[in-house]
Amino acid sequence: SHPPAINTTSQQTHTMAPSWLPDIDRKLLNVIIMGLAFFAILTAFQTSSFYQGSILKDLGYSDLGFYSLSLVYVFFAVVNFVAPYVISRIGLRLCMALGGTMYCLMMASIIHVVPAVFLIASSLNGVGAALLWTAQGTAITNCGDDQTRGRNSGIFWAMLQCSLLVGAIASLIIIDPTAADIPVATARNLYIFLTAICACGVGLLLLLRDLGAPPPAEPIVSSIVRTASLLRRADMRLVCILILYSGIELSFWQAQYPTIVGGKEARVPLPDFKPVYISYLLLIVGVAEISGSILLGRLSDRIGRWPIMLFAAIVQGLAYLFIYLNLVAKVFEPSLALAFVCGFMLGFADSVYNTLVFSILGAMFKDDAAPAFALNFACKAIAAASAFYYSPHLDIPYQLLLLGITLVIGAGAFIYVDRRLAEFAGYTPIASIQNSQVKESSADA
């Protein structure tokens, strides 16, 4: 039997804050601190993801930046299944701080590039990402209840999504807007800043208190088997098609598209390219990610998920077409403005996929969503890792073709599943629908 609920008093729900801090609920304060910490860490990582491909190419390291990001996602996918066990051993706060530290190591390894060290640091970043995000999910859950969980998630993600904007603004300040390339000294200054802001995020994580105990960890093999068993369901397999696509398109807009837009060694360079254009692109994608999450996320609650998915798929499909016409086929004079518009379309649609996948998994697995989200992270990471690896070797037209085909199949599969969600009686799995139809036809016979 469970112990009786404790009636929490106002003294218990408010932090022992210093006199210069306002009296604030400890759990809400934890959410705000986590939001600031993840904002700082993701400012470093996402800015680096946009720039490292071009910077490392300019330094003579060819496709090292893509291989680095591939390793990040490979290790994220693998350690994702082990992370709950580690969290149960060392706790939520230390686990997040350890994960953030591994992000710092990767940023620092680009200040003075030694390829072997950089790739090892990238692998550790993947390990850290799994620890950081798994612990964050449990911590956010522990910091809320049915009345405050939605508020807490909104605060956290709103703060997190500003990371692209701040990273873009910082890079605009550090990089000479008139320069035709990024000098070594400028690149080092950029990564010194990214390492410093990432370290600030780790420091904030160490300020967290009273996060609650992590749930007891399931044996690793048992966790993997239970998660993989979800693929027996036809509906989950269909949703996984979109999840795999979201990993491929993530690698495209995060690392490949900035190098398509330009750089000294760009495969389809714009005329008169300047590295500062990547900062503008980063800023535009950040605005798109935020606006897509806020606008269409709320709209999906009113009109349903599948119409929003259809709209996002059309937007991103048009983006691929315009990228091909503008930067690959060059049927007209390449346009920087159109390249930026395509960047906005890519980021806007990406934010919709993330929102809708989380939403539909929550509807499909109301009672036990953890294995479903673990499978989501693993599938997306594997797809992203594969895409980061093959993108330097596959010509841009074939990459766009692959993206277009998987977009159509993934969006179609999502819509097919979503339209079988019961409007009032909860979710009815496709397999159950099919079984009931078989039974009904048998009874009629």
CSV table of C-alpha atoms in Angstrom, one decimal:
chain,number,residue,atom,x,y,z
A,1,SER,CA,0.0,0.0,0.0
A,2,HIS,CA,1.1,3.5,-0.7
A,3,PRO,CA,1.8,6.0,2.1
A,4,PRO,CA,-0.9,8.7,2.6
A,5,ALA,CA,-0.5,11.9,0.6
A,6,ILE,CA,1.1,14.7,2.5
A,7,ASN,CA,-0.6,18.1,2.6
A,8,THR,CA,2.1,20.4,1.4
A,9,THR,CA,2.3,23.7,3.2
A,10,SER,CA,3.4,27.0,1.8
A,11,GLN,CA,6.7,26.7,3.7
A,12,GLN,CA,7.3,23.4,2.0
A,13,THR,CA,6.6,24.6,-1.5
A,14,HIS,CA,8.8,27.6,-1.4
A,15,THR,CA,12.6,27.6,-1.7
A,16,MET,CA,15.0,28.8,1.0
A,17,ALA,CA,16.2,31.4,-1.5
A,18,PRO,CA,18.6,34.2,-0.7
A,19,SER,CA,17.0,37.5,0.3
A,20,TRP,CA,17.7,39.1,-3.1
A,21,LEU,CA,15.7,36.4,-4.9
A,22,PRO,CA,11.9,36.5,-5.0
A,23,ASP,CA,10.0,33.9,-3.0
A,24,ILE,CA,9.4,31.2,-5.6
A,25,ASP,CA,8.2,27.7,-5.7
A,26,ARG,CA,11.2,25.4,-5.6
A,27,LYS,CA,9.9,23.1,-8.4
A,28,LEU,CA,9.3,26.1,-10.6
A,29,LEU,CA,12.8,27.4,-9.8
A,30,ASN,CA,14.2,24.1,-10.8
A,31,VAL,CA,12.4,24.2,-14.2
A,32,ILE,CA,13.7,27.8,-14.8
A,33,ILE,CA,17.3,26.7,-13.9
A,34,MET,CA,17.0,23.7,-16.2
A,35,GLY,CA,15.6,25.9,-19.0
A,36,LEU,CA,18.5,28.3,-18.7
A,37,ALA,CA,21.1,25.5,-18.5
A,38,PHE,CA,19.8,23.6,-21.5
A,39,PHE,CA,19.5,26.9,-23.4
A,40,ALA,CA,23.2,27.5,-22.7
A,41,ILE,CA,24.3,24.0,-23.6
A,42,LEU,CA,22.2,23.8,-26.8
A,43,THR,CA,23.3,27.3,-27.8
A,44,ALA,CA,26.8,25.8,-28.0
A,45,PHE,CA,25.9,22.6,-29.7
A,46,GLN,CA,23.5,23.8,-32.3
A,47,THR,CA,25.7,26.8,-33.3
A,48,SER,CA,28.6,24.4,-33.6
A,49,SER,CA,26.6,22.0,-35.7
A,50,PHE,CA,25.9,24.8,-38.2
A,51,TYR,CA,29.5,26.0,-38.4
A,52,GLN,CA,31.8,23.0,-37.9
A,53,GLY,CA,31.3,21.5,-41.3
A,54,SER,CA,32.4,24.7,-43.1
A,55,ILE,CA,35.1,25.6,-40.5
A,56,LEU,CA,36.8,22.2,-40.6
A,57,LYS,CA,36.7,22.1,-44.4
A,58,ASP,CA,38.4,25.5,-44.5
A,59,LEU,CA,41.0,24.2,-42.1
A,60,GLY,CA,41.7,21.3,-44.4
A,61,TYR,CA,39.9,18.5,-42.6
A,62,SER,CA,37.5,17.7,-45.4
A,63,ASP,CA,34.4,16.0,-44.1
A,64,LEU,CA,35.5,15.5,-40.5
A,65,GLY,CA,32.6,17.7,-39.2
A,66,PHE,CA,30.0,15.3,-40.7
A,67,TYR,CA,31.7,12.2,-39.3
A,68,SER,CA,31.8,13.9,-35.9
A,69,LEU,CA,28.1,14.5,-35.9
A,70,SER,CA,27.5,10.9,-37.1
A,71,LEU,CA,29.4,9.6,-34.0
A,72,VAL,CA,27.4,11.9,-31.7
A,73,TYR,CA,24.1,10.3,-32.8
A,74,VAL,CA,25.5,6.8,-33.0
A,75,PHE,CA,26.5,6.9,-29.3
A,76,PHE,CA,23.3,8.8,-28.4
A,77,ALA,CA,21.3,5.9,-29.9
A,78,VAL,CA,23.2,3.2,-28.1
A,79,VAL,CA,23.6,4.9,-24.6
A,80,ASN,CA,19.9,5.9,-24.7
A,81,PHE,CA,19.1,2.4,-23.4
A,82,VAL,CA,21.8,2.4,-20.7
A,83,ALA,CA,21.1,6.0,-19.4
A,84,PRO,CA,18.2,5.0,-17.0
A,85,TYR,CA,20.6,2.6,-15.2
A,86,VAL,CA,23.3,5.3,-14.8
A,87,ILE,CA,20.7,7.8,-13.6
A,88,SER,CA,19.5,5.4,-10.9
A,89,ARG,CA,23.1,5.1,-9.7
A,90,ILE,CA,24.3,8.7,-9.6
A,91,GLY,CA,21.1,10.7,-9.5
A,92,LEU,CA,19.4,13.2,-11.7
A,93,ARG,CA,21.5,16.4,-11.0
A,94,LEU,CA,24.9,14.8,-11.3
A,95,CYS,CA,23.8,12.8,-14.4
A,96,MET,CA,22.7,16.0,-16.2
A,97,ALA,CA,25.9,17.8,-15.1
A,98,LEU,CA,28.1,14.9,-16.4
A,99,GLY,CA,26.2,14.9,-19.7
A,100,GLY,CA,26.7,18.7,-20.1
A,101,THR,CA,30.4,18.4,-19.3
A,102,MET,CA,30.7,16.0,-22.3
A,103,TYR,CA,29.2,18.6,-24.5
A,104,CYS,CA,31.9,21.0,-23.3
A,105,LEU,CA,34.6,18.6,-24.2
A,106,MET,CA,33.5,18.5,-27.8
A,107,MET,CA,33.3,22.3,-28.0
A,108,ALA,CA,36.8,22.6,-26.5
A,109,SER,CA,38.2,20.0,-28.9
A,110,ILE,CA,37.6,22.3,-31.9
A,111,ILE,CA,39.6,25.2,-30.4
A,112,HIS,CA,42.7,23.4,-31.5
A,113,VAL,CA,41.8,20.5,-33.7
A,114,VAL,CA,43.4,17.1,-33.4
A,115,PRO,CA,41.3,14.8,-35.5
A,116,ALA,CA,41.5,11.7,-33.2
A,117,VAL,CA,40.8,13.8,-30.1
A,118,PHE,CA,37.9,15.6,-31.8
A,119,LEU,CA,36.3,12.3,-32.8
A,120,ILE,CA,36.7,10.8,-29.3
A,121,ALA,CA,35.1,14.0,-27.9
A,122,SER,CA,32.3,13.7,-30.4
A,123,SER,CA,31.6,10.1,-29.2
A,124,LEU,CA,31.6,11.3,-25.6
A,125,ASN,CA,29.1,14.1,-26.6
A,126,GLY,CA,26.7,11.4,-27.8
A,127,VAL,CA,27.1,9.6,-24.4
A,128,GLY,CA,26.5,12.9,-22.6
A,129,ALA,CA,23.4,13.7,-24.8
A,130,ALA,CA,21.8,10.4,-23.8
A,131,LEU,CA,22.5,11.0,-20.1
A,132,LEU,CA,21.4,14.7,-20.2
A,133,TRP,CA,18.1,14.2,-22.0
A,134,THR,CA,17.0,11.1,-20.2
A,135,ALA,CA,17.6,12.7,-16.8
A,136,GLN,CA,15.9,15.9,-18.0
A,137,GLY,CA,12.7,14.0,-18.8
A,138,THR,CA,12.5,12.5,-15.4
A,139,ALA,CA,13.4,15.8,-13.7
A,140,ILE,CA,10.8,17.8,-15.5
A,141,THR,CA,8.2,15.1,-14.6
A,142,ASN,CA,9.2,15.2,-10.9
A,143,CYS,CA,9.0,19.0,-10.8
A,144,GLY,CA,5.3,19.1,-11.8
A,145,ASP,CA,1.9,17.6,-11.2
A,146,ASP,CA,-1.2,17.4,-13.4
A,147,GLN,CA,-1.9,21.1,-12.9
A,148,THR,CA,1.6,22.4,-13.5
A,149,ARG,CA,3.2,19.9,-15.9
A,150,GLY,CA,2.0,21.7,-19.0
A,151,ARG,CA,3.2,25.1,-17.7
A,152,ASN,CA,6.6,23.7,-16.8
A,153,SER,CA,7.1,22.0,-20.2
A,154,GLY,CA,6.1,25.3,-21.9
A,155,ILE,CA,8.6,27.3,-19.9
A,156,PHE,CA,11.4,24.8,-20.5
A,157,TRP,CA,10.9,24.5,-24.3
A,158,ALA,CA,10.4,28.2,-24.8
A,159,MET,CA,13.7,28.9,-23.1
A,160,LEU,CA,15.4,26.1,-24.9
A,161,GLN,CA,14.3,27.1,-28.4
A,162,CYS,CA,15.9,30.6,-28.0
A,163,SER,CA,19.3,28.8,-28.2
A,164,LEU,CA,19.4,29.1,-32.0
A,165,LEU,CA,18.7,32.8,-31.9
A,166,VAL,CA,21.4,33.6,-29.3
A,167,GLY,CA,24.0,31.4,-31.1
A,168,ALA,CA,23.3,33.2,-34.3
A,169,ILE,CA,23.6,36.7,-32.7
A,170,ALA,CA,26.8,35.7,-31.0
A,171,SER,CA,28.3,34.4,-34.2
A,172,LEU,CA,27.3,37.6,-36.0
A,173,ILE,CA,29.3,39.6,-33.4
A,174,ILE,CA,32.4,37.3,-33.5
A,175,ILE,CA,32.6,36.8,-37.3
A,176,ASP,CA,33.6,39.7,-39.6
A,177,PRO,CA,30.6,40.3,-41.8
A,178,THR,CA,32.9,41.4,-44.7
A,179,ALA,CA,35.2,38.4,-44.6
A,180,ALA,CA,35.2,35.9,-47.4
A,181,ASP,CA,36.2,33.1,-45.0
A,182,ILE,CA,36.7,32.4,-41.3
A,183,PRO,CA,40.3,32.9,-40.2
A,184,VAL,CA,41.7,30.4,-37.7
A,185,ALA,CA,41.8,33.0,-35.0
A,186,THR,CA,38.1,33.8,-35.5
A,187,ALA,CA,37.1,30.2,-35.4
A,188,ARG,CA,39.0,29.7,-32.1
A,189,ASN,CA,37.3,32.8,-30.6
A,190,LEU,CA,33.9,31.4,-31.7
A,191,TYR,CA,34.6,28.0,-30.0
A,192,ILE,CA,36.1,29.6,-26.9
A,193,PHE,CA,32.8,31.4,-26.5
A,194,LEU,CA,30.8,28.2,-27.2
A,195,THR,CA,32.8,26.3,-24.7
A,196,ALA,CA,32.4,29.0,-22.1
A,197,ILE,CA,28.6,29.3,-22.5
A,198,CYS,CA,28.3,25.5,-22.4
A,199,ALA,CA,30.3,25.4,-19.1
A,200,CYS,CA,27.9,28.1,-17.7
A,201,GLY,CA,25.1,25.7,-18.5
A,202,VAL,CA,26.8,22.9,-16.5
A,203,GLY,CA,27.3,25.2,-13.6
A,204,LEU,CA,23.6,26.0,-13.6
A,205,LEU,CA,22.7,22.3,-13.5
A,206,LEU,CA,24.8,22.0,-10.3
A,207,LEU,CA,22.5,24.6,-8.7
A,208,LEU,CA,19.5,22.3,-8.9
A,209,ARG,CA,18.1,20.9,-5.7
A,210,ASP,CA,15.2,18.6,-4.6
A,211,LEU,CA,14.7,17.0,-8.0
A,212,GLY,CA,13.3,13.8,-6.4
A,213,ALA,CA,14.6,10.3,-6.7
A,214,PRO,CA,14.9,8.8,-10.1
A,215,PRO,CA,12.8,5.7,-10.8
A,216,PRO,CA,14.4,2.3,-10.2
A,217,ALA,CA,16.2,1.3,-13.3
A,218,GLU,CA,15.0,-1.7,-15.3
A,219,PRO,CA,17.8,-4.2,-16.2
A,220,ILE,CA,19.5,-3.0,-19.4
A,221,VAL,CA,18.7,-6.1,-21.5
A,222,SER,CA,15.1,-6.2,-20.3
A,223,SER,CA,14.7,-2.5,-21.2
A,224,ILE,CA,16.1,-3.0,-24.7
A,225,VAL,CA,13.8,-6.0,-25.3
A,226,ARG,CA,10.7,-4.2,-24.0
A,227,THR,CA,11.4,-1.2,-26.2
A,228,ALA,CA,12.1,-3.3,-29.3
A,229,SER,CA,9.0,-5.3,-28.7
A,230,LEU,CA,7.0,-2.2,-29.6
A,231,LEU,CA,8.0,-2.7,-33.2
A,232,ARG,CA,5.6,-5.7,-33.2
A,233,ARG,CA,2.8,-3.2,-33.5
A,234,ALA,CA,1.8,-2.2,-37.0
A,235,ASP,CA,1.0,1.3,-35.9
A,236,MET,CA,4.3,1.9,-34.2
A,237,ARG,CA,6.2,0.6,-37.3
A,238,LEU,CA,4.3,3.2,-39.4
A,239,VAL,CA,5.1,6.1,-37.0
A,240,CYS,CA,8.7,5.0,-37.0
A,241,ILE,CA,8.9,5.8,-40.7
A,242,LEU,CA,8.3,9.4,-39.9
A,243,ILE,CA,10.7,9.3,-37.0
A,244,LEU,CA,13.4,7.9,-39.3
A,245,TYR,CA,12.7,10.7,-41.8
A,246,SER,CA,12.9,13.3,-39.1
A,247,GLY,CA,16.4,12.1,-38.3
A,248,ILE,CA,17.4,12.4,-42.0
A,249,GLU,CA,16.0,15.8,-42.4
A,250,LEU,CA,17.6,17.0,-39.1
A,251,SER,CA,21.0,16.2,-40.5
A,252,PHE,CA,20.2,18.0,-43.7
A,253,TRP,CA,19.1,21.4,-42.3
A,254,GLN,CA,21.5,21.2,-39.3
A,255,ALA,CA,24.8,20.5,-41.1
A,256,GLN,CA,24.4,19.8,-44.9
A,257,TYR,CA,22.3,22.8,-45.9
A,258,PRO,CA,24.7,25.4,-44.4
A,259,THR,CA,27.5,24.0,-46.6
A,260,ILE,CA,25.2,23.9,-49.6
A,261,VAL,CA,24.5,27.6,-49.1
A,262,GLY,CA,28.1,28.4,-49.3
A,263,GLY,CA,31.7,28.4,-48.2
A,264,LYS,CA,35.0,28.2,-50.0
A,265,GLU,CA,34.6,24.5,-50.7
A,266,ALA,CA,30.8,24.5,-51.0
A,267,ARG,CA,29.5,22.0,-53.5
A,268,VAL,CA,26.9,24.4,-54.9
A,269,PRO,CA,28.2,27.8,-53.7
A,270,LEU,CA,26.2,31.1,-53.9
A,271,PRO,CA,28.0,33.9,-55.7
A,272,ASP,CA,29.8,36.3,-53.4
A,273,PHE,CA,29.3,34.1,-50.4
A,274,LYS,CA,30.4,35.3,-46.9
A,275,PRO,CA,30.6,33.0,-43.8
A,276,VAL,CA,28.3,35.5,-42.0
A,277,TYR,CA,25.4,34.2,-44.2
A,278,ILE,CA,25.5,31.0,-42.1
A,279,SER,CA,24.8,33.1,-39.0
A,280,TYR,CA,21.8,34.7,-40.8
A,281,LEU,CA,20.6,31.2,-41.8
A,282,LEU,CA,21.0,30.0,-38.2
A,283,LEU,CA,18.9,33.0,-37.0
A,284,ILE,CA,16.2,32.4,-39.6
A,285,VAL,CA,15.9,28.6,-38.7
A,286,GLY,CA,15.7,29.6,-35.0
A,287,VAL,CA,12.8,31.9,-35.7
A,288,ALA,CA,11.1,29.2,-37.8
A,289,GLU,CA,11.6,26.5,-35.1
A,290,ILE,CA,10.0,28.7,-32.4
A,291,SER,CA,7.1,30.0,-34.5
A,292,GLY,CA,6.3,26.5,-35.8
A,293,SER,CA,6.3,25.0,-32.3
A,294,ILE,CA,4.0,27.7,-30.9
A,295,LEU,CA,1.6,28.3,-33.8
A,296,LEU,CA,1.0,24.9,-35.2
A,297,GLY,CA,1.5,23.1,-31.9
A,298,ARG,CA,-1.5,24.9,-30.5
A,299,LEU,CA,-3.5,24.7,-33.7
A,300,SER,CA,-3.1,20.9,-33.7
A,301,ASP,CA,-5.0,20.8,-30.4
A,302,ARG,CA,-8.0,22.4,-32.2
A,303,ILE,CA,-8.1,20.8,-35.6
A,304,GLY,CA,-6.2,17.6,-35.0
A,305,ARG,CA,-2.7,16.4,-35.9
A,306,TRP,CA,-3.0,15.0,-39.4
A,307,PRO,CA,-4.0,18.3,-41.1
A,308,ILE,CA,-1.0,20.0,-39.5
A,309,MET,CA,1.2,17.1,-40.7
A,310,LEU,CA,-0.1,17.5,-44.2
A,311,PHE,CA,0.6,21.2,-44.2
A,312,ALA,CA,4.2,20.7,-42.8
A,313,ALA,CA,4.9,18.0,-45.4
A,314,ILE,CA,3.8,20.3,-48.2
A,315,VAL,CA,5.9,23.2,-46.8
A,316,GLN,CA,9.0,21.1,-46.6
A,317,GLY,CA,8.5,19.4,-49.9
A,318,LEU,CA,8.3,22.8,-51.6
A,319,ALA,CA,11.5,23.7,-49.7
A,320,TYR,CA,13.4,20.8,-51.3
A,321,LEU,CA,12.0,21.7,-54.7
A,322,PHE,CA,13.1,25.4,-54.4
A,323,ILE,CA,16.6,24.3,-53.1
A,324,TYR,CA,17.0,22.1,-56.2
A,325,LEU,CA,15.9,24.8,-58.6
A,326,ASN,CA,17.9,27.6,-56.8
A,327,LEU,CA,21.1,26.0,-55.8
A,328,VAL,CA,21.5,22.7,-57.7
A,329,ALA,CA,19.8,22.9,-61.1
A,330,LYS,CA,20.2,26.8,-61.1
A,331,VAL,CA,17.4,27.3,-63.5
A,332,PHE,CA,17.7,30.9,-62.6
A,333,GLU,CA,20.3,33.2,-61.0
A,334,PRO,CA,20.9,31.7,-57.5
A,335,SER,CA,19.1,33.8,-54.9
A,336,LEU,CA,20.4,34.3,-51.4
A,337,ALA,CA,16.9,35.5,-50.3
A,338,LEU,CA,15.3,32.3,-51.6
A,339,ALA,CA,18.0,30.2,-49.9
A,340,PHE,CA,17.0,31.9,-46.6
A,341,VAL,CA,13.3,31.4,-47.3
A,342,CYS,CA,14.0,27.7,-47.8
A,343,GLY,CA,15.9,27.6,-44.5
A,344,PHE,CA,12.8,29.0,-42.7
A,345,MET,CA,10.6,26.4,-44.4
A,346,LEU,CA,12.9,23.6,-43.3
A,347,GLY,CA,13.0,24.8,-39.6
A,348,PHE,CA,9.3,25.4,-39.5
A,349,ALA,CA,8.4,21.9,-40.7
A,350,ASP,CA,11.0,20.3,-38.4
A,351,SER,CA,9.5,21.8,-35.3
A,352,VAL,CA,6.1,20.5,-36.4
A,353,TYR,CA,7.4,16.9,-36.7
A,354,ASN,CA,8.9,17.0,-33.3
A,355,THR,CA,5.7,18.3,-31.7
A,356,LEU,CA,3.4,15.9,-33.5
A,357,VAL,CA,5.5,12.8,-32.9
A,358,PHE,CA,5.6,13.5,-29.2
A,359,SER,CA,1.9,14.1,-29.2
A,360,ILE,CA,0.9,10.9,-31.0
A,361,LEU,CA,3.2,8.7,-29.0
A,362,GLY,CA,1.6,10.1,-25.8
A,363,ALA,CA,-1.8,9.2,-27.2
A,364,MET,CA,-0.8,5.8,-28.3
A,365,PHE,CA,1.0,4.8,-25.0
A,366,LYS,CA,-0.8,6.7,-22.3
A,367,ASP,CA,-0.1,4.2,-19.6
A,368,ASP,CA,3.6,3.5,-20.3
A,369,ALA,CA,5.2,6.0,-22.7
A,370,ALA,CA,8.8,5.6,-21.6
A,371,PRO,CA,9.7,2.7,-24.0
A,372,ALA,CA,8.0,4.5,-26.9
A,373,PHE,CA,10.0,7.7,-26.4
A,374,ALA,CA,13.2,5.6,-26.0
A,375,LEU,CA,12.5,4.0,-29.3
A,376,ASN,CA,11.7,7.4,-30.8
A,377,PHE,CA,15.1,8.8,-29.7
A,378,ALA,CA,17.0,5.7,-30.8
A,379,CYS,CA,15.4,5.6,-34.3
A,380,LYS,CA,15.9,9.3,-34.9
A,381,ALA,CA,19.5,9.1,-33.7
A,382,ILE,CA,20.3,6.1,-36.0
A,383,ALA,CA,18.8,7.8,-39.0
A,384,ALA,CA,20.6,11.1,-38.3
A,385,ALA,CA,23.9,9.3,-37.8
A,386,SER,CA,23.5,7.4,-41.1
A,387,ALA,CA,22.7,10.7,-42.9
A,388,PHE,CA,25.6,12.5,-41.4
A,389,TYR,CA,27.9,9.7,-42.6
A,390,TYR,CA,26.6,9.4,-46.2
A,391,SER,CA,25.9,13.1,-46.9
A,392,PRO,CA,29.5,13.9,-47.9
A,393,HIS,CA,29.5,11.1,-50.4
A,394,LEU,CA,26.0,11.4,-52.0
A,395,ASP,CA,25.4,14.0,-54.5
A,396,ILE,CA,22.9,16.8,-53.5
A,397,PRO,CA,20.2,15.9,-56.1
A,398,TYR,CA,20.1,12.3,-54.8
A,399,GLN,CA,19.9,13.5,-51.2
A,400,LEU,CA,17.0,15.8,-52.1
A,401,LEU,CA,15.3,12.9,-53.9
A,402,LEU,CA,15.7,10.6,-50.9
A,403,LEU,CA,14.4,13.3,-48.6
A,404,GLY,CA,11.3,13.8,-50.8
A,405,ILE,CA,10.5,10.1,-51.0
A,406,THR,CA,10.9,9.4,-47.3
A,407,LEU,CA,8.9,12.6,-46.5
A,408,VAL,CA,5.9,11.4,-48.6
A,409,ILE,CA,6.0,7.9,-47.1
A,410,GLY,CA,6.6,9.1,-43.5
A,411,ALA,CA,3.9,11.8,-43.6
A,412,GLY,CA,1.4,9.4,-45.2
A,413,ALA,CA,2.1,6.7,-42.6
A,414,PHE,CA,1.6,9.3,-39.8
A,415,ILE,CA,-1.7,10.5,-41.2
A,416,TYR,CA,-2.9,6.9,-41.6
A,417,VAL,CA,-2.2,6.1,-38.0
A,418,ASP,CA,-3.5,9.4,-36.6
A,419,ARG,CA,-6.8,9.1,-38.4
A,420,ARG,CA,-7.4,5.9,-36.4
A,421,LEU,CA,-7.2,7.6,-33.1
A,422,ALA,CA,-10.6,7.4,-31.4
A,423,GLU,CA,-12.0,10.9,-30.9
A,424,PHE,CA,-13.6,10.3,-27.6
A,425,ALA,CA,-12.9,6.7,-26.4
A,426,GLY,CA,-9.1,6.9,-26.4
A,427,TYR,CA,-6.6,5.3,-28.7
A,428,THR,CA,-7.5,2.1,-30.5
A,429,PRO,CA,-4.4,0.4,-32.0
A,430,ILE,CA,-4.6,-0.6,-35.7
A,431,ALA,CA,-3.9,-4.2,-34.8
A,432,SER,CA,-7.0,-4.2,-32.5
A,433,ILE,CA,-9.1,-2.6,-35.2
A,434,GLN,CA,-8.0,-5.2,-37.7
A,435,ASN,CA,-8.7,-8.0,-35.2
A,436,SER,CA,-12.1,-6.7,-34.4
A,437,GLN,CA,-12.9,-6.5,-38.1
A,438,VAL,CA,-11.9,-10.1,-38.5
A,439,LYS,CA,-14.0,-11.2,-35.6
A,440,GLU,CA,-17.0,-9.3,-36.9
A,441,SER,CA,-16.6,-10.8,-40.4
A,442,SER,CA,-16.3,-14.3,-38.8
A,443,ALA,CA,-19.4,-13.7,-36.8
A,444,ASP,CA,-21.3,-12.5,-39.8
A,445,ALA,CA,-20.2,-15.7,-41.7
